[in-house]
XYZ file of C-alpha atoms in Angstrom:
358
model
C -15.112 -15.912 9.358
C -12.436 -13.733 9.019
C -9.699 -14.248 12.554
C -7.137 -11.672 12.102
C -6.747 -8.329 10.594
C -3.549 -6.933 8.897
C -3.353 -3.423 9.003
C -0.012 -1.366 7.732
C 0.733 2.506 7.023
C 1.277 1.997 3.735
C -1.434 1.402 0.524
C 2.227 -1.070 -1.212
C 2.979 -2.611 2.775
C -1.368 -3.568 2.826
C -0.639 -5.172 -0.942
C 2.186 -7.588 0.464
C 0.565 -9.399 2.887
C -2.959 -8.453 1.650
C -4.284 -6.226 4.127
C -5.129 -2.903 4.684
C -3.972 0.342 5.607
C -4.201 1.616 8.764
C -5.517 5.341 7.698
C -8.427 3.164 5.272
C -9.788 1.263 7.576
C -10.157 4.178 10.416
C -12.403 5.833 6.943
C -9.944 8.814 7.726
C -7.267 10.452 5.424
C -3.425 10.815 7.079
C -3.036 14.415 9.038
C -6.991 15.412 7.761
C -7.427 16.186 11.717
C -11.270 15.297 12.016
C -12.148 11.423 13.183
C -14.244 9.183 12.160
C -18.012 9.531 13.476
C -19.257 5.903 15.111
C -21.982 5.632 16.842
C -22.224 3.742 20.328
C -24.159 0.352 19.191
C -22.920 0.638 15.584
C -24.678 -2.743 14.524
C -22.299 -2.970 11.213
C -18.954 -2.297 12.781
C -19.757 -5.204 15.252
C -20.804 -7.767 12.474
C -17.789 -6.646 10.436
C -15.470 -7.233 14.081
C -17.382 -10.164 16.241
C -15.109 -12.936 15.099
C -11.583 -11.405 15.297
C -9.248 -12.083 17.810
C -6.311 -10.988 16.571
C -4.499 -7.762 14.168
C -1.377 -8.122 13.179
C -0.154 -3.606 12.607
C 3.228 -4.296 10.212
C 5.689 -1.577 10.200
C 5.085 -0.181 13.915
C 7.835 2.838 13.797
C 5.431 4.811 11.251
C 2.558 4.070 13.664
C 2.007 7.396 15.962
C 0.492 7.388 18.794
C -2.809 9.624 17.561
C -3.135 6.681 15.085
C -3.520 3.765 17.340
C -5.645 5.923 19.782
C -8.330 5.584 16.871
C -7.357 2.152 15.681
C -8.472 1.167 20.464
C -11.361 3.808 20.206
C -12.510 1.708 17.325
C -12.054 -1.585 18.171
C -13.395 -1.145 21.897
C -17.134 0.665 20.439
C -16.554 -2.087 18.427
C -16.463 -5.067 20.440
C -18.812 -3.220 22.928
C -16.506 -3.379 25.733
C -15.743 -0.870 28.770
C -13.112 1.169 27.091
C -10.156 1.133 29.891
C -10.167 -2.892 28.409
C -6.804 -2.650 25.922
C -7.445 -2.484 22.818
C -11.443 -4.089 23.117
C -9.350 -7.440 25.248
C -7.945 -8.195 21.254
C -4.609 -9.594 20.369
C -2.435 -6.964 18.745
C 0.845 -8.145 17.284
C 3.421 -5.086 16.515
C 5.818 -5.874 13.771
C 8.748 -3.716 13.121
C 11.572 -2.245 14.375
C 10.550 0.655 17.324
C 13.050 3.313 15.375
C 12.828 1.941 11.302
C 11.121 5.211 10.465
C 9.567 8.077 11.745
C 6.025 8.304 12.152
C 4.488 11.273 10.067
C 2.348 14.300 11.695
C 2.311 12.122 15.116
C 4.283 11.056 18.503
C 6.632 7.851 17.308
C 5.150 5.233 20.060
C 8.174 5.156 22.122
C 7.499 8.396 22.601
C 9.091 9.435 26.668
C 6.201 11.406 28.276
C 8.347 11.292 31.385
C 10.681 13.750 29.577
C 10.287 17.828 30.324
C 8.345 18.960 28.100
C 8.112 22.104 25.910
C 4.900 23.420 27.053
C 4.366 26.217 29.184
C 4.087 25.191 32.928
C 0.467 25.217 34.587
C -0.976 24.373 31.091
C -3.639 21.807 30.685
C -3.122 18.936 27.909
C -5.006 18.744 25.063
C -7.911 15.881 24.304
C -4.988 14.931 21.335
C -2.398 14.464 24.246
C -4.465 13.195 26.143
C -5.074 9.908 23.783
C -1.311 9.502 23.327
C -0.409 9.318 26.833
C -2.611 6.405 27.228
C -1.443 4.747 24.242
C 1.775 5.045 25.657
C 0.821 3.192 28.967
C -0.749 0.607 26.077
C 2.408 0.464 24.766
C 4.022 -0.129 27.570
C 2.069 -3.308 28.958
C 3.464 -5.225 26.063
C 4.122 -8.772 27.351
C 5.516 -10.531 24.781
C 8.165 -9.402 22.601
C 9.800 -12.001 20.828
C 13.172 -10.569 17.945
C 14.134 -12.154 15.019
C 17.223 -12.259 14.484
C 17.838 -13.424 10.957
C 17.648 -11.232 8.097
C 16.065 -11.272 5.217
C 16.018 -8.451 3.438
C 19.127 -9.874 1.529
C 21.992 -11.747 1.081
C 24.859 -10.004 1.576
C 26.211 -10.581 4.708
C 28.991 -7.995 4.272
C 25.724 -5.727 3.891
C 23.683 -7.106 6.631
C 26.630 -5.930 8.711
C 26.516 -2.716 7.675
C 22.369 -2.225 7.945
C 23.112 -3.504 11.608
C 25.978 -0.603 12.536
C 23.533 1.512 11.372
C 21.242 0.041 13.710
C 23.312 1.060 16.448
C 25.248 4.286 15.309
C 27.845 2.565 14.656
C 28.973 2.960 11.266
C 32.833 3.915 10.414
C 34.545 4.526 6.906
C 34.902 0.864 5.299
C 30.910 1.137 5.713
C 31.205 4.359 4.192
C 33.518 3.390 1.525
C 31.028 0.328 0.403
C 27.874 2.921 0.041
C 30.149 4.638 -2.326
C 30.294 1.487 -4.209
C 26.152 1.464 -5.133
C 26.466 5.628 -5.766
C 26.006 6.415 -9.673
C 28.937 8.282 -11.230
C 31.049 5.399 -9.056
C 33.959 3.566 -10.908
C 31.944 0.243 -9.263
C 28.455 1.536 -10.641
C 28.961 0.628 -14.916
C 26.034 1.348 -17.579
C 22.298 1.810 -15.939
C 21.815 -0.593 -19.231
C 22.912 -3.113 -17.414
C 22.325 -5.901 -15.182
C 21.789 -5.531 -11.805
C 21.820 -1.809 -12.333
C 19.119 -1.944 -15.134
C 16.060 -2.805 -12.182
C 17.902 -1.315 -9.242
C 15.661 1.691 -7.414
C 17.227 5.417 -8.105
C 17.547 7.319 -4.822
C 17.445 11.346 -5.799
C 17.366 14.440 -2.913
C 15.938 16.094 -5.219
C 12.557 16.624 -6.901
C 14.487 18.285 -9.565
C 17.023 14.916 -10.317
C 13.852 12.558 -10.732
C 11.796 14.884 -13.000
C 14.810 14.118 -15.169
C 15.574 11.086 -14.599
C 11.939 9.951 -15.688
C 12.157 12.356 -18.549
C 15.048 10.847 -20.133
C 13.963 7.393 -19.320
C 10.978 7.445 -21.691
C 12.959 9.840 -24.539
C 15.420 6.285 -24.642
C 12.424 3.942 -24.658
C 10.015 5.795 -27.007
C 13.596 5.947 -29.386
C 14.079 1.983 -28.744
C 10.634 1.206 -29.466
C 10.283 3.369 -32.133
C 7.097 5.107 -30.866
C 6.630 9.034 -31.125
C 6.777 10.482 -27.575
C 3.942 11.066 -25.994
C 3.185 14.370 -23.353
C 0.454 15.243 -21.712
C 0.574 18.602 -20.720
C -1.294 20.064 -17.287
C -3.916 22.364 -17.560
C -3.952 24.840 -14.871
C -6.817 26.902 -13.766
C -6.662 30.087 -11.611
C -9.834 30.784 -10.229
C -11.695 28.116 -12.132
C -10.623 29.769 -16.093
C -8.277 28.629 -17.860
C -4.776 30.374 -17.732
C -4.422 31.961 -21.409
C -1.209 34.033 -20.752
C 1.972 31.776 -22.222
C 4.529 32.975 -20.317
C 2.180 32.633 -16.589
C 1.484 29.324 -18.613
C 5.139 28.203 -19.453
C 6.288 29.243 -15.744
C 3.873 26.876 -15.103
C 4.280 23.959 -16.870
C 8.431 24.126 -15.384
C 7.421 24.128 -12.352
C 8.519 21.590 -9.817
C 6.058 18.996 -8.628
C 6.759 18.894 -5.165
C 5.576 22.145 -5.123
C 2.555 21.323 -7.436
C 0.964 18.692 -4.783
C 3.550 16.046 -7.134
C 1.582 16.413 -10.462
C 4.549 17.215 -13.600
C 3.630 19.610 -15.878
C 4.738 17.658 -18.720
C 4.357 13.671 -17.935
C 5.867 11.577 -20.996
C 4.428 8.097 -22.165
C 5.323 5.873 -23.458
C 3.480 2.131 -25.315
C 5.032 -0.302 -22.342
C 6.880 2.091 -19.715
C 7.310 0.447 -16.147
C 5.274 2.902 -14.301
C 3.850 3.495 -10.543
C 0.754 4.601 -8.524
C 1.456 7.069 -7.013
C -2.102 7.279 -4.862
C -4.397 4.630 -3.451
C -7.575 4.850 -6.034
C -8.792 1.192 -4.781
C -6.624 -0.527 -1.997
C -8.977 -3.361 -1.934
C -8.394 -4.297 -5.429
C -4.711 -3.364 -5.343
C -4.591 -0.008 -7.054
C -2.324 1.783 -4.575
C 0.660 4.877 -3.896
C 3.565 2.579 -4.986
C 2.498 0.025 -7.222
C 4.530 -1.454 -10.341
C 2.671 -1.370 -13.408
C 3.050 -0.723 -17.559
C 1.708 1.512 -19.030
C -0.396 0.707 -22.674
C -2.017 3.272 -23.865
C -3.418 6.982 -23.474
C -6.930 7.919 -24.326
C -7.783 11.373 -24.682
C -9.399 13.490 -27.109
C -8.723 13.235 -30.522
C -8.646 16.932 -31.069
C -6.437 17.492 -28.426
C -2.594 16.847 -29.797
C -0.580 19.282 -31.153
C 3.442 19.097 -31.938
C 3.857 23.054 -31.000
C 7.203 22.275 -29.076
C 6.517 22.801 -25.128
C 9.335 22.249 -24.238
C 13.588 21.549 -25.285
C 13.787 18.425 -23.155
C 11.949 16.350 -25.588
C 12.022 15.474 -29.125
C 10.899 18.368 -31.827
C 8.061 15.035 -33.116
C 6.441 15.070 -29.302
C 3.286 14.805 -29.493
C 1.189 16.940 -26.524
C -1.306 15.871 -25.168
C -3.951 18.818 -23.858
C -7.075 16.886 -22.869
C -6.226 13.043 -21.541
C -9.386 11.528 -20.802
C -7.297 7.998 -18.712
C -4.501 6.046 -19.052
C -4.215 2.235 -19.862
C -2.337 0.476 -16.884
C -1.329 -3.167 -16.436
C -1.062 -4.096 -12.920
C -0.355 -7.975 -12.807
C -0.989 -7.946 -9.065
C -4.840 -6.598 -10.066
C -7.088 -8.036 -7.670
C -10.310 -7.454 -10.051
C -11.687 -11.075 -10.453
C -13.577 -10.244 -13.921
C -12.143 -8.629 -17.116
C -13.282 -4.681 -17.660
C -15.540 -4.604 -20.765
C -13.604 -4.802 -24.026
C -9.948 -4.711 -21.373
C -7.620 -7.267 -21.876
C -7.171 -9.136 -18.212
C -5.212 -7.320 -15.395
C -5.462 -3.534 -18.185
C -6.920 -1.105 -15.322
C -8.086 2.164 -16.566
C -6.031 5.044 -13.943
C -8.505 8.767 -14.364
C -6.679 12.359 -14.467
C -6.019 13.396 -11.039
C -6.959 17.257 -10.230
C -5.756 19.023 -7.536
C -5.262 22.675 -6.425
C -1.788 24.643 -4.938
C -0.769 27.877 -4.502
């Protein structure tokens, strides 16, 4: 029986520690505002938690007070104890740094409620605010703190020194100069085709730049491998009906993906190219937001291919796929124990995703 549950805020972190996301455990979506309905005496929930004595919560800075309040409520119900007993009497172990990240859509665990509030005086606190204050009081009852002094993220002593200064707000011009050595375009950064830069993540400040980099990488990979570039074309509809105006279609395809729920209008694919999942599909199987894989094949309706040029960005011989069905992606960290029918090991079909935006 499992004595410890490992919970984290993100899917990629869950995969690293063989745990699950807090939201998945709670059965809720981020910022959904709809609490999970749990009945007292839920036998399935009680059985699930019967042997659990420890809960490990990693990346604590990303966990907010409301989220932890929900966790406290569920554990109390599962353990069938007095709600005043913190976390149902289970040992809670938080990992991380209070100030490392910022909690999304929630009040941080270090929120100081003793400071003057922006609310109008005399206004009663909401149920959500009451629960946040309760959890804050629980956080203040933490009775054991272990400080880890050995950094494991890098062996570069100078960079570690920079991180330490950054943590305490003590960076100087020398630290700035060091960071510049990692900026593309500086003399210290040679060709992005050479090691270690060809394996380094690239951080950009606008989605448009990210899209352009992805497009150029796909075109480059296609040329290197001798493949014809293949581009999936988004099928935009309005009120459930296909859009037929060519000018409007072109405008929609060119929209930045930060305006289209992170779905690209034109998405290039090249067999063998590295890809990343951007949504949780099946966390327990390792198909999670942020997981790396290799694109192997695009399955589509045979009559949906055209060579009509939709964008000057891609070569003239590009094939445009208008009705894709699914992509076959090789995920090395897949936890599927048996091969899917007629598919090679670790090969997983990723379905088409649909989003509505305004």
